[in-house]
PDB file of C-alpha atoms in Angstrom:
ATOM      1  CA  UNK A 768      -5.150  44.216  -3.324  1.00 70.00           C
ATOM      2  CA  UNK A 769      -5.114  40.423  -3.460  1.00 77.00           C
ATOM      3  CA  UNK A 770      -3.967  38.688  -0.284  1.00 78.00           C
ATOM      4  CA  UNK A 771      -1.133  36.195  -0.779  1.00 79.00           C
ATOM      5  CA  UNK A 772      -2.411  33.845   1.933  1.00 80.00           C
ATOM      6  CA  UNK A 773      -5.782  33.617   0.204  1.00 84.00           C
ATOM      7  CA  UNK A 774      -4.074  33.035  -3.138  1.00 82.00           C
ATOM      8  CA  UNK A 775      -2.287  30.096  -1.508  1.00 82.00           C
ATOM      9  CA  UNK A 776      -5.647  28.673  -0.410  1.00 83.00           C
ATOM     10  CA  UNK A 777      -7.013  29.006  -3.948  1.00 82.00           C
ATOM     11  CA  UNK A 778      -3.970  27.192  -5.341  1.00 84.00           C
ATOM     12  CA  UNK A 779      -4.407  24.393  -2.821  1.00 83.00           C
ATOM     13  CA  UNK A 780      -8.072  24.079  -3.776  1.00 84.00           C
ATOM     14  CA  UNK A 781      -7.055  23.736  -7.421  1.00 83.00           C
ATOM     15  CA  UNK A 782      -4.668  20.925  -6.438  1.00 80.00           C
ATOM     16  CA  UNK A 783      -6.758  19.091  -3.825  1.00 80.00           C
ATOM     17  CA  UNK A 784     -10.250  19.471  -5.261  1.00 78.00           C
ATOM     18  CA  UNK A 785     -12.320  20.035  -2.110  1.00 81.00           C
ATOM     19  CA  UNK A 786     -12.485  22.626   0.636  1.00 84.00           C
ATOM     20  CA  UNK A 787     -12.414  19.845   3.234  1.00 83.00           C
ATOM     21  CA  UNK A 788      -9.112  18.537   1.841  1.00 84.00           C
ATOM     22  CA  UNK A 789      -7.591  22.020   1.872  1.00 83.00           C
ATOM     23  CA  UNK A 790      -8.753  22.555   5.454  1.00 84.00           C
ATOM     24  CA  UNK A 791      -7.293  19.244   6.614  1.00 80.00           C
ATOM     25  CA  UNK A 792      -3.961  19.822   4.877  1.00 78.00           C
ATOM     26  CA  UNK A 793      -3.496  23.351   6.231  1.00 79.00           C
ATOM     27  CA  UNK A 794      -4.999  22.748   9.708  1.00 78.00           C
ATOM     28  CA  UNK A 795      -7.934  25.107   9.151  1.00 86.00           C
ATOM     29  CA  UNK A 796     -11.633  24.510   9.593  1.00 85.00           C
ATOM     30  CA  UNK A 797     -13.653  24.113   6.365  1.00 82.00           C
ATOM     31  CA  UNK A 798     -15.708  27.173   7.296  1.00 84.00           C
ATOM     32  CA  UNK A 799     -12.535  29.255   7.676  1.00 87.00           C
ATOM     33  CA  UNK A 800     -11.308  28.172   4.243  1.00 84.00           C
ATOM     34  CA  UNK A 801     -14.696  28.984   2.683  1.00 83.00           C
ATOM     35  CA  UNK A 802     -14.749  32.380   4.382  1.00 83.00           C
ATOM     36  CA  UNK A 803     -11.253  33.287   3.165  1.00 84.00           C
ATOM     37  CA  UNK A 804     -12.030  32.192  -0.390  1.00 85.00           C
ATOM     38  CA  UNK A 805     -15.180  34.327  -0.255  1.00 83.00           C
ATOM     39  CA  UNK A 806     -13.070  37.321   0.745  1.00 85.00           C
ATOM     40  CA  UNK A 807     -10.714  36.574  -2.148  1.00 85.00           C
ATOM     41  CA  UNK A 808     -13.658  36.602  -4.562  1.00 82.00           C
ATOM     42  CA  UNK A 809     -14.674  40.017  -3.254  1.00 84.00           C
ATOM     43  CA  UNK A 810     -11.096  41.253  -3.656  1.00 82.00           C
ATOM     44  CA  UNK A 811     -11.044  39.917  -7.233  1.00 82.00           C
ATOM     45  CA  UNK A 812     -14.415  41.457  -8.074  1.00 81.00           C
ATOM     46  CA  UNK A 813     -15.803  38.395  -9.887  1.00 80.00           C
ATOM     47  CA  UNK A 814     -16.706  34.756  -9.139  1.00 83.00           C
ATOM     48  CA  UNK A 815     -13.737  32.417  -8.735  1.00 84.00           C
ATOM     49  CA  UNK A 816     -15.688  29.320  -7.625  1.00 85.00           C
ATOM     50  CA  UNK A 817     -18.775  27.502  -8.831  1.00 82.00           C
ATOM     51  CA  UNK A 818     -20.681  25.727  -6.059  1.00 77.00           C
ATOM     52  CA  UNK A 819     -22.998  22.822  -6.889  1.00 71.00           C
ATOM     53  CA  UNK A 820     -24.297  21.126  -3.779  1.00 66.00           C
ATOM     54  CA  UNK A 821     -21.248  20.024  -1.815  1.00 67.00           C
ATOM     55  CA  UNK A 822     -18.836  20.267  -4.724  1.00 73.00           C
ATOM     56  CA  UNK A 823     -16.786  23.294  -5.701  1.00 81.00           C
ATOM     57  CA  UNK A 824     -14.861  23.943  -8.895  1.00 81.00           C
ATOM     58  CA  UNK A 825     -12.876  26.863 -10.194  1.00 85.00           C
ATOM     59  CA  UNK A 826     -14.310  29.199 -12.796  1.00 85.00           C
ATOM     60  CA  UNK A 827     -12.117  30.152 -15.785  1.00 85.00           C
ATOM     61  CA  UNK A 828     -11.224  33.327 -13.872  1.00 84.00           C
ATOM     62  CA  UNK A 829     -10.285  31.231 -10.857  1.00 82.00           C
ATOM     63  CA  UNK A 830      -8.092  28.942 -12.944  1.00 85.00           C
ATOM     64  CA  UNK A 831      -6.357  31.944 -14.468  1.00 84.00           C
ATOM     65  CA  UNK A 832      -5.784  33.435 -11.020  1.00 85.00           C
ATOM     66  CA  UNK A 833      -4.193  30.167  -9.872  1.00 83.00           C
ATOM     67  CA  UNK A 834      -1.613  30.503 -12.661  1.00 82.00           C
ATOM     68  CA  UNK A 835      -0.798  34.017 -11.460  1.00 82.00           C
ATOM     69  CA  UNK A 836      -0.661  32.743  -7.864  1.00 81.00           C
ATOM     70  CA  UNK A 837       1.995  30.197  -8.843  1.00 82.00           C
ATOM     71  CA  UNK A 838       4.149  32.977 -10.299  1.00 81.00           C
ATOM     72  CA  UNK A 839       3.613  35.258  -7.296  1.00 79.00           C
ATOM     73  CA  UNK A 840       4.488  32.541  -4.777  1.00 79.00           C
ATOM     74  CA  UNK A 841       7.601  31.602  -6.748  1.00 78.00           C
ATOM     75  CA  UNK A 842       8.788  35.220  -6.715  1.00 78.00           C
ATOM     76  CA  UNK A 843       8.202  35.391  -2.964  1.00 78.00           C
ATOM     77  CA  UNK A 844      10.420  32.333  -2.518  1.00 77.00           C
ATOM     78  CA  UNK A 845      13.113  34.034  -4.594  1.00 74.00           C
ATOM     79  CA  UNK A 846      12.818  37.153  -2.436  1.00 75.00           C
ATOM     80  CA  UNK A 847      13.166  35.089   0.748  1.00 74.00           C
ATOM     81  CA  UNK A 848      16.253  33.392  -0.703  1.00 70.00           C
ATOM     82  CA  UNK A 849      17.831  36.777  -1.530  1.00 67.00           C
ATOM     83  CA  UNK A 850      17.164  38.066   1.978  1.00 69.00           C
ATOM     84  CA  UNK A 851      18.607  34.935   3.567  1.00 66.00           C
ATOM     85  CA  UNK A 852      21.722  35.237   1.419  1.00 57.00           C
ATOM     86  CA  UNK A 853      22.215  38.829   2.598  1.00 56.00           C
ATOM     87  CA  UNK A 854      22.270  37.783   6.258  1.00 61.00           C
ATOM     88  CA  UNK A 855      25.547  36.877   7.942  1.00 54.00           C
ATOM     89  CA  UNK A 856      25.510  33.105   8.394  1.00 67.00           C
ATOM     90  CA  UNK A 857      22.686  30.573   8.305  1.00 78.00           C
ATOM     91  CA  UNK A 858      20.445  30.234  11.343  1.00 81.00           C
ATOM     92  CA  UNK A 859      17.011  28.972  12.282  1.00 85.00           C
ATOM     93  CA  UNK A 860      15.012  25.894  11.357  1.00 91.00           C
ATOM     94  CA  UNK A 861      15.379  23.927   8.124  1.00 94.00           C
ATOM     95  CA  UNK A 862      12.525  21.439   7.809  1.00 95.00           C
ATOM     96  CA  UNK A 863      13.602  18.415   5.794  1.00 97.00           C
ATOM     97  CA  UNK A 864      11.498  15.574   4.424  1.00 96.00           C
ATOM     98  CA  UNK A 865      13.143  12.259   3.539  1.00 95.00           C
ATOM     99  CA  UNK A 866      12.031   8.731   2.719  1.00 92.00           C
ATOM    100  CA  UNK A 867      13.246   5.963   5.096  1.00 89.00           C
ATOM    101  CA  UNK A 868      16.162   4.511   3.095  1.00 90.00           C
ATOM    102  CA  UNK A 869      17.642   7.963   2.518  1.00 91.00           C
ATOM    103  CA  UNK A 870      17.061   8.868   6.161  1.00 92.00           C
ATOM    104  CA  UNK A 871      19.112   5.832   7.180  1.00 90.00           C
ATOM    105  CA  UNK A 872      21.819   5.715   4.500  1.00 89.00           C
ATOM    106  CA  UNK A 873      22.502   9.334   3.462  1.00 92.00           C
ATOM    107  CA  UNK A 874      20.914  11.933   5.723  1.00 95.00           C
ATOM    108  CA  UNK A 875      22.911  11.314   8.966  1.00 95.00           C
ATOM    109  CA  UNK A 876      26.262  12.047   7.293  1.00 94.00           C
ATOM    110  CA  UNK A 877      24.786  15.076   5.548  1.00 95.00           C
ATOM    111  CA  UNK A 878      23.431  16.445   8.836  1.00 96.00           C
ATOM    112  CA  UNK A 879      26.827  16.002  10.471  1.00 95.00           C
ATOM    113  CA  UNK A 880      28.535  18.009   7.723  1.00 93.00           C
ATOM    114  CA  UNK A 881      25.777  20.635   7.776  1.00 93.00           C
ATOM    115  CA  UNK A 882      26.074  21.113  11.551  1.00 93.00           C
ATOM    116  CA  UNK A 883      29.838  21.447  11.288  1.00 92.00           C
ATOM    117  CA  UNK A 884      29.639  24.187   8.637  1.00 90.00           C
ATOM    118  CA  UNK A 885      26.490  25.949   9.891  1.00 90.00           C
ATOM    119  CA  UNK A 886      26.141  25.333  13.643  1.00 90.00           C
ATOM    120  CA  UNK A 887      23.267  27.826  14.029  1.00 88.00           C
ATOM    121  CA  UNK A 888      21.143  26.107  11.381  1.00 90.00           C
ATOM    122  CA  UNK A 889      18.698  23.688  13.035  1.00 93.00           C
ATOM    123  CA  UNK A 890      17.962  20.810  10.655  1.00 95.00           C
ATOM    124  CA  UNK A 891      14.695  19.031  11.464  1.00 96.00           C
ATOM    125  CA  UNK A 892      14.012  15.740   9.640  1.00 97.00           C
ATOM    126  CA  UNK A 893      10.584  14.182   9.125  1.00 96.00           C
ATOM    127  CA  UNK A 894      10.212  10.846   7.337  1.00 93.00           C
ATOM    128  CA  UNK A 895       7.838  11.637   4.483  1.00 91.00           C
ATOM    129  CA  UNK A 896       6.593   9.440   1.666  1.00 86.00           C
ATOM    130  CA  UNK A 897       7.526  11.064  -1.669  1.00 89.00           C
ATOM    131  CA  UNK A 898       3.870  11.060  -2.700  1.00 85.00           C
ATOM    132  CA  UNK A 899       3.103  13.506   0.152  1.00 88.00           C
ATOM    133  CA  UNK A 900       6.092  15.815  -0.340  1.00 92.00           C
ATOM    134  CA  UNK A 901       4.564  18.283  -2.813  1.00 91.00           C
ATOM    135  CA  UNK A 902       1.623  19.083  -0.547  1.00 89.00           C
ATOM    136  CA  UNK A 903       3.924  19.448   2.487  1.00 91.00           C
ATOM    137  CA  UNK A 904       6.243  21.819   0.603  1.00 92.00           C
ATOM    138  CA  UNK A 905       3.416  23.956  -0.752  1.00 88.00           C
ATOM    139  CA  UNK A 906       1.812  24.126   2.691  1.00 85.00           C
ATOM    140  CA  UNK A 907       5.109  25.266   4.231  1.00 86.00           C
ATOM    141  CA  UNK A 908       5.422  22.175   6.457  1.00 91.00           C
ATOM    142  CA  UNK A 909       8.729  21.328   4.730  1.00 94.00           C
ATOM    143  CA  UNK A 910      11.447  23.535   3.240  1.00 94.00           C
ATOM    144  CA  UNK A 911      13.269  20.858   1.244  1.00 96.00           C
ATOM    145  CA  UNK A 912      12.787  17.139   0.707  1.00 96.00           C
ATOM    146  CA  UNK A 913      14.149  14.021  -0.908  1.00 96.00           C
ATOM    147  CA  UNK A 914      11.860  12.365  -3.441  1.00 94.00           C
ATOM    148  CA  UNK A 915      12.347   9.501  -5.839  1.00 92.00           C
ATOM    149  CA  UNK A 916      10.922   7.914  -8.958  1.00 91.00           C
ATOM    150  CA  UNK A 917      11.314   4.524 -10.613  1.00 91.00           C
ATOM    151  CA  UNK A 918      11.562   3.402 -14.220  1.00 87.00           C
ATOM    152  CA  UNK A 919       8.011   2.052 -13.990  1.00 87.00           C
ATOM    153  CA  UNK A 920       6.682   4.960 -11.907  1.00 87.00           C
ATOM    154  CA  UNK A 921       7.757   8.346 -13.344  1.00 83.00           C
ATOM    155  CA  UNK A 922       7.059  11.303 -11.066  1.00 80.00           C
ATOM    156  CA  UNK A 923       4.397  13.745 -12.310  1.00 81.00           C
ATOM    157  CA  UNK A 924       5.268  17.420 -12.517  1.00 85.00           C
ATOM    158  CA  UNK A 925       3.965  19.239  -9.450  1.00 87.00           C
ATOM    159  CA  UNK A 926       2.966  22.916  -9.811  1.00 84.00           C
ATOM    160  CA  UNK A 927       4.962  25.157  -7.523  1.00 86.00           C
ATOM    161  CA  UNK A 928       7.641  22.509  -6.931  1.00 91.00           C
ATOM    162  CA  UNK A 929      11.124  22.356  -8.471  1.00 92.00           C
ATOM    163  CA  UNK A 930      13.594  19.469  -8.316  1.00 94.00           C
ATOM    164  CA  UNK A 931      17.292  18.812  -8.876  1.00 94.00           C
ATOM    165  CA  UNK A 932      18.781  15.382  -9.745  1.00 94.00           C
ATOM    166  CA  UNK A 933      20.689  13.900  -6.825  1.00 93.00           C
ATOM    167  CA  UNK A 934      21.318  10.161  -7.104  1.00 91.00           C
ATOM    168  CA  UNK A 935      20.750   7.129  -9.304  1.00 91.00           C
ATOM    169  CA  UNK A 936      20.797   3.576  -7.990  1.00 91.00           C
ATOM    170  CA  UNK A 937      20.234   0.097  -9.355  1.00 91.00           C
ATOM    171  CA  UNK A 938      17.375  -2.188  -8.323  1.00 92.00           C
ATOM    172  CA  UNK A 939      17.867  -5.761  -7.119  1.00 93.00           C
ATOM    173  CA  UNK A 940      15.708  -8.858  -7.038  1.00 95.00           C
ATOM    174  CA  UNK A 941      16.041 -10.336  -3.526  1.00 94.00           C
ATOM    175  CA  UNK A 942      15.190 -14.031  -3.122  1.00 94.00           C
ATOM    176  CA  UNK A 943      15.983 -16.794  -0.622  1.00 94.00           C
ATOM    177  CA  UNK A 944      19.439 -18.168  -1.426  1.00 88.00           C
ATOM    178  CA  UNK A 945      18.526 -21.840  -0.915  1.00 66.00           C
ATOM    179  CA  UNK A 946      18.595 -23.719  -4.233  1.00 52.00           C
ATOM    180  CA  UNK A 947      20.478 -20.994  -6.075  1.00 45.00           C
ATOM    181  CA  UNK A 948      23.789 -21.542  -7.802  1.00 33.00           C
ATOM    182  CA  UNK A 949      25.925 -20.174  -6.259  1.00 32.00           C
ATOM    183  CA  UNK A 950      23.896 -19.815  -3.023  1.00 36.00           C
ATOM    184  CA  UNK A 951      25.399 -16.506  -1.835  1.00 36.00           C
ATOM    185  CA  UNK A 952      24.260 -12.929  -1.514  1.00 34.00           C
ATOM    186  CA  UNK A 953      26.225 -11.409  -4.370  1.00 40.00           C
ATOM    187  CA  UNK A 954      24.242  -9.498  -7.000  1.00 43.00           C
ATOM    188  CA  UNK A 955      24.447 -11.032 -10.446  1.00 41.00           C
ATOM    189  CA  UNK A 956      24.362  -8.670 -13.414  1.00 42.00           C
ATOM    190  CA  UNK A 957      21.521  -9.300 -15.856  1.00 41.00           C
ATOM    191  CA  UNK A 958      22.950  -9.453 -19.388  1.00 39.00           C
ATOM    192  CA  UNK A 959      21.846  -7.092 -22.112  1.00 38.00           C
ATOM    193  CA  UNK A 960      19.508  -8.821 -24.557  1.00 37.00           C
ATOM    194  CA  UNK A 961      20.384  -9.115 -28.216  1.00 33.00           C
ATOM    195  CA  UNK A 962      17.021  -7.567 -29.064  1.00 33.00           C
ATOM    196  CA  UNK A 963      14.266  -6.067 -26.971  1.00 35.00           C
ATOM    197  CA  UNK A 964      10.878  -7.726 -27.423  1.00 36.00           C
ATOM    198  CA  UNK A 965       8.928  -5.916 -24.737  1.00 34.00           C
ATOM    199  CA  UNK A 966       8.957  -3.101 -22.181  1.00 37.00           C
ATOM    200  CA  UNK A 967      12.256  -4.163 -20.608  1.00 48.00           C
ATOM    201  CA  UNK A 968      15.363  -6.325 -21.110  1.00 67.00           C
ATOM    202  CA  UNK A 969      14.543  -9.972 -21.735  1.00 81.00           C
ATOM    203  CA  UNK A 970      16.823 -11.214 -18.942  1.00 82.00           C
ATOM    204  CA  UNK A 971      15.160  -8.935 -16.415  1.00 84.00           C
ATOM    205  CA  UNK A 972      11.715 -10.197 -17.354  1.00 87.00           C
ATOM    206  CA  UNK A 973      12.980 -13.763 -17.142  1.00 88.00           C
ATOM    207  CA  UNK A 974      14.502 -13.170 -13.694  1.00 89.00           C
ATOM    208  CA  UNK A 975      11.222 -11.780 -12.389  1.00 93.00           C
ATOM    209  CA  UNK A 976       9.080 -14.370 -14.166  1.00 92.00           C
ATOM    210  CA  UNK A 977      11.090 -17.155 -12.512  1.00 92.00           C
ATOM    211  CA  UNK A 978       9.366 -16.111  -9.286  1.00 94.00           C
ATOM    212  CA  UNK A 979       5.880 -15.658 -10.719  1.00 93.00           C
ATOM    213  CA  UNK A 980       4.492 -18.406  -8.460  1.00 93.00           C
ATOM    214  CA  UNK A 981       6.368 -17.294  -5.331  1.00 94.00           C
ATOM    215  CA  UNK A 982       4.896 -15.113  -2.590  1.00 96.00           C
ATOM    216  CA  UNK A 983       6.003 -11.494  -2.864  1.00 97.00           C
ATOM    217  CA  UNK A 984       6.903  -8.851  -0.312  1.00 97.00           C
ATOM    218  CA  UNK A 985       6.051  -5.286  -1.319  1.00 96.00           C
ATOM    219  CA  UNK A 986       5.590  -1.897   0.303  1.00 93.00           C
ATOM    220  CA  UNK A 987       2.109  -0.854   1.355  1.00 93.00           C
ATOM    221  CA  UNK A 988      -0.367   0.069  -1.407  1.00 93.00           C
ATOM    222  CA  UNK A 989      -0.370   3.740  -2.365  1.00 87.00           C
ATOM    223  CA  UNK A 990       3.421   4.067  -2.127  1.00 88.00           C
ATOM    224  CA  UNK A 991       5.687   4.422  -5.157  1.00 87.00           C
ATOM    225  CA  UNK A 992       7.651   1.335  -4.051  1.00 90.00           C
ATOM    226  CA  UNK A 993       4.531  -0.833  -4.131  1.00 93.00           C
ATOM    227  CA  UNK A 994       3.480   0.474  -7.544  1.00 93.00           C
ATOM    228  CA  UNK A 995       6.993  -0.090  -8.910  1.00 93.00           C
ATOM    229  CA  UNK A 996       7.101  -3.745  -7.812  1.00 94.00           C
ATOM    230  CA  UNK A 997       3.644  -4.527  -9.179  1.00 95.00           C
ATOM    231  CA  UNK A 998       4.296  -2.824 -12.532  1.00 93.00           C
ATOM    232  CA  UNK A 999       7.687  -4.494 -12.939  1.00 93.00           C
ATOM    233  CA  UNK A1000       6.047  -7.888 -12.450  1.00 94.00           C
ATOM    234  CA  UNK A1001       3.205  -7.015 -14.809  1.00 93.00           C
ATOM    235  CA  UNK A1002       5.767  -5.967 -17.434  1.00 91.00           C
ATOM    236  CA  UNK A1003       7.283  -9.438 -17.006  1.00 92.00           C
ATOM    237  CA  UNK A1004       3.908 -11.015 -17.728  1.00 92.00           C
ATOM    238  CA  UNK A1005       2.371 -11.803 -14.321  1.00 95.00           C
ATOM    239  CA  UNK A1006       0.666 -10.234 -11.333  1.00 95.00           C
ATOM    240  CA  UNK A1007       2.571 -10.791  -8.099  1.00 96.00           C
ATOM    241  CA  UNK A1008       0.898 -12.750  -5.301  1.00 95.00           C
ATOM    242  CA  UNK A1009       1.614 -10.377  -2.419  1.00 96.00           C
ATOM    243  CA  UNK A1010       1.917 -12.006   0.985  1.00 95.00           C
ATOM    244  CA  UNK A1011       3.583  -9.319   3.106  1.00 96.00           C
ATOM    245  CA  UNK A1012       3.235  -5.521   3.034  1.00 97.00           C
ATOM    246  CA  UNK A1013       6.345  -3.938   4.569  1.00 95.00           C
ATOM    247  CA  UNK A1014       7.827  -0.467   4.030  1.00 90.00           C
ATOM    248  CA  UNK A1015      11.235  -0.876   5.715  1.00 90.00           C
ATOM    249  CA  UNK A1016      13.763  -2.613   3.448  1.00 92.00           C
ATOM    250  CA  UNK A1017      15.816  -4.166   6.304  1.00 91.00           C
ATOM    251  CA  UNK A1018      12.613  -5.907   7.415  1.00 94.00           C
ATOM    252  CA  UNK A1019      11.891  -6.910   3.813  1.00 95.00           C
ATOM    253  CA  UNK A1020      15.344  -8.516   3.547  1.00 94.00           C
ATOM    254  CA  UNK A1021      14.859 -10.298   6.888  1.00 93.00           C
ATOM    255  CA  UNK A1022      11.613 -11.805   5.596  1.00 94.00           C
ATOM    256  CA  UNK A1023      13.325 -12.859   2.355  1.00 94.00           C
ATOM    257  CA  UNK A1024      16.087 -14.536   4.399  1.00 93.00           C
ATOM    258  CA  UNK A1025      13.385 -16.378   6.357  1.00 92.00           C
ATOM    259  CA  UNK A1026      11.998 -17.802   3.100  1.00 93.00           C
ATOM    260  CA  UNK A1027       8.842 -15.697   3.259  1.00 94.00           C
ATOM    261  CA  UNK A1028       8.975 -14.436  -0.304  1.00 95.00           C
ATOM    262  CA  UNK A1029      10.851 -12.385  -2.870  1.00 96.00           C
ATOM    263  CA  UNK A1030      11.087  -8.625  -3.337  1.00 97.00           C
ATOM    264  CA  UNK A1031      12.564  -5.841  -5.463  1.00 96.00           C
ATOM    265  CA  UNK A1032      14.915  -3.648  -3.426  1.00 95.00           C
ATOM    266  CA  UNK A1033      16.851  -0.464  -4.360  1.00 93.00           C
ATOM    267  CA  UNK A1034      20.591  -0.229  -3.790  1.00 90.00           C
ATOM    268  CA  UNK A1035      20.233   2.046  -0.767  1.00 89.00           C
ATOM    269  CA  UNK A1036      17.905  -0.537   0.744  1.00 89.00           C
ATOM    270  CA  UNK A1037      20.924  -2.877   0.928  1.00 88.00           C
ATOM    271  CA  UNK A1038      22.856  -0.410   3.102  1.00 79.00           C
ATOM    272  CA  UNK A1039      24.614  -2.493   5.773  1.00 74.00           C
ATOM    273  CA  UNK A1040      23.122  -5.737   4.450  1.00 75.00           C
ATOM    274  CA  UNK A1041      25.313  -8.857   4.397  1.00 75.00           C
ATOM    275  CA  UNK A1042      23.119 -11.936   4.784  1.00 84.00           C
ATOM    276  CA  UNK A1043      24.174 -15.086   2.869  1.00 88.00           C
ATOM    277  CA  UNK A1044      20.582 -16.326   3.141  1.00 92.00           C
ATOM    278  CA  UNK A1045      19.528 -13.704   0.570  1.00 93.00           C
ATOM    279  CA  UNK A1046      20.512 -13.957  -3.109  1.00 91.00           C
ATOM    280  CA  UNK A1047      20.518 -10.687  -5.058  1.00 91.00           C
ATOM    281  CA  UNK A1048      20.225 -10.297  -8.815  1.00 90.00           C
ATOM    282  CA  UNK A1049      20.889  -6.853 -10.255  1.00 91.00           C
ATOM    283  CA  UNK A1050      18.100  -5.700 -12.561  1.00 91.00           C
ATOM    284  CA  UNK A1051      18.116  -3.220 -15.441  1.00 87.00           C
ATOM    285  CA  UNK A1052      15.938  -0.851 -13.439  1.00 89.00           C
ATOM    286  CA  UNK A1053      16.780   2.346 -11.598  1.00 91.00           C
ATOM    287  CA  UNK A1054      15.517   4.470  -8.783  1.00 93.00           C
ATOM    288  CA  UNK A1055      16.309   8.173  -9.177  1.00 93.00           C
ATOM    289  CA  UNK A1056      16.440  10.405  -6.115  1.00 94.00           C
ATOM    290  CA  UNK A1057      15.912  14.158  -6.424  1.00 95.00           C
ATOM    291  CA  UNK A1058      16.039  17.159  -4.145  1.00 96.00           C
ATOM    292  CA  UNK A1059      12.653  18.928  -4.092  1.00 95.00           C
ATOM    293  CA  UNK A1060      11.800  22.439  -2.920  1.00 94.00           C
ATOM    294  CA  UNK A1061       9.353  25.227  -3.633  1.00 91.00           C
ATOM    295  CA  UNK A1062       9.850  26.904  -6.998  1.00 89.00           C
ATOM    296  CA  UNK A1063      12.052  29.944  -6.567  1.00 85.00           C
ATOM    297  CA  UNK A1064      13.866  28.674  -3.459  1.00 83.00           C
ATOM    298  CA  UNK A1065      16.750  26.885  -5.211  1.00 83.00           C
ATOM    299  CA  UNK A1066      18.992  29.825  -4.371  1.00 82.00           C
ATOM    300  CA  UNK A1067      18.048  29.888  -0.694  1.00 86.00           C
ATOM    301  CA  UNK A1068      21.339  29.431   1.195  1.00 87.00           C
ATOM    302  CA  UNK A1069      19.917  26.836   3.588  1.00 90.00           C
ATOM    303  CA  UNK A1070      18.461  24.762   0.757  1.00 91.00           C
ATOM    304  CA  UNK A1071      21.702  25.033  -1.212  1.00 91.00           C
ATOM    305  CA  UNK A1072      23.799  24.124   1.844  1.00 92.00           C
ATOM    306  CA  UNK A1073      21.723  21.022   2.512  1.00 95.00           C
ATOM    307  CA  UNK A1074      21.986  19.963  -1.127  1.00 94.00           C
ATOM    308  CA  UNK A1075      25.764  20.394  -1.002  1.00 93.00           C
ATOM    309  CA  UNK A1076      25.996  18.336   2.200  1.00 94.00           C
ATOM    310  CA  UNK A1077      23.841  15.596   0.671  1.00 94.00           C
ATOM    311  CA  UNK A1078      25.990  15.304  -2.440  1.00 92.00           C
ATOM    312  CA  UNK A1079      29.116  14.977  -0.298  1.00 91.00           C
ATOM    313  CA  UNK A1080      27.442  12.167   1.680  1.00 90.00           C
ATOM    314  CA  UNK A1081      26.407  10.053  -1.329  1.00 87.00           C
ATOM    315  CA  UNK A1082      28.072   6.635  -1.544  1.00 79.00           C
ATOM    316  CA  UNK A1083      29.843   6.076  -4.895  1.00 63.00           C
ATOM    317  CA  UNK A1084      28.180   2.678  -5.344  1.00 53.00           C
ATOM    318  CA  UNK A1085      25.165   2.172  -3.075  1.00 41.00           C
ATOM    319  CA  UNK A1086      25.522  -0.670  -0.593  1.00 39.00           C
ATOM    320  CA  UNK A1087      27.964  -2.642  -2.743  1.00 37.00           C
ATOM    321  CA  UNK A1088      31.641  -3.376  -2.498  1.00 34.00           C
ATOM    322  CA  UNK A1089      34.295  -3.307  -5.201  1.00 31.00           C
ATOM    323  CA  UNK A1090      33.529  -6.884  -6.186  1.00 34.00           C
ATOM    324  CA  UNK A1091      29.829  -6.186  -6.630  1.00 38.00           C
ATOM    325  CA  UNK A1092      28.760  -7.845  -3.387  1.00 39.00           C
ATOM    326  CA  UNK A1093      26.676  -6.132  -0.710  1.00 39.00           C
TER     327      UNK A1093
END
């Protein structure tokens, strides 16, 4: 009989590529991971791994077993969801991953509603970069998470992970207001071009290109936000000259107000922002937020309850008033 825990290790090896990476992610020693995979090979009755020096790769049989492991683990999640639904009331820990802007602008109201409806459910939030969410969900470190993708950075499909659309928000170019007409902080809509002559609307490219020689403020390399800003500038015909690397959008906006550079900021990043020293131009770009969870757990009552609370907490127009101003 194949052991589910060892199947999970094999799946993680297929995703991460090395035994050391699997060991680090799951808090095991490399020797323990190797030993368990060896036991799995004996249970399977044929080689699942090919070892060449320090590298390891899956055999065709190993790759096929990973596909079966995905199906088995998904069915186990469905079984856990059915059992949870049969219990009277939700209780216990719900481990939630969220990126910083959602943690600040959406999650607190959702947690308040969740606690009111399910007082025995203990929601535990960890700020998690979307790029790390899939591994954390598969490893069992998180039960549900908020992830996002941008027009210039589509999210790849992650085996064993399912998502549901949650929220769409506009992107804004934030620049020092001095010298702008009018010099205020109201977003200005970019007009639709008569004809597209490139990867994005002409007005958007022009708005970004107007700051081609300015210093830029982006998130740290390796994050989706950083990649989005760089690719948007490249689509406009230039490579941004990055001066500051900052992940928190309130700090980004403070640096823009101080004349330290320009940045691209999502609508939720403007939550609570009202600084006349920053001029905002609405771009024809979007950030799309999704709810992510292990495949098969969509019907888990705790996951469903958190999703319901999140949707009730979403602002109708992120960080903007009725007149379009922040």
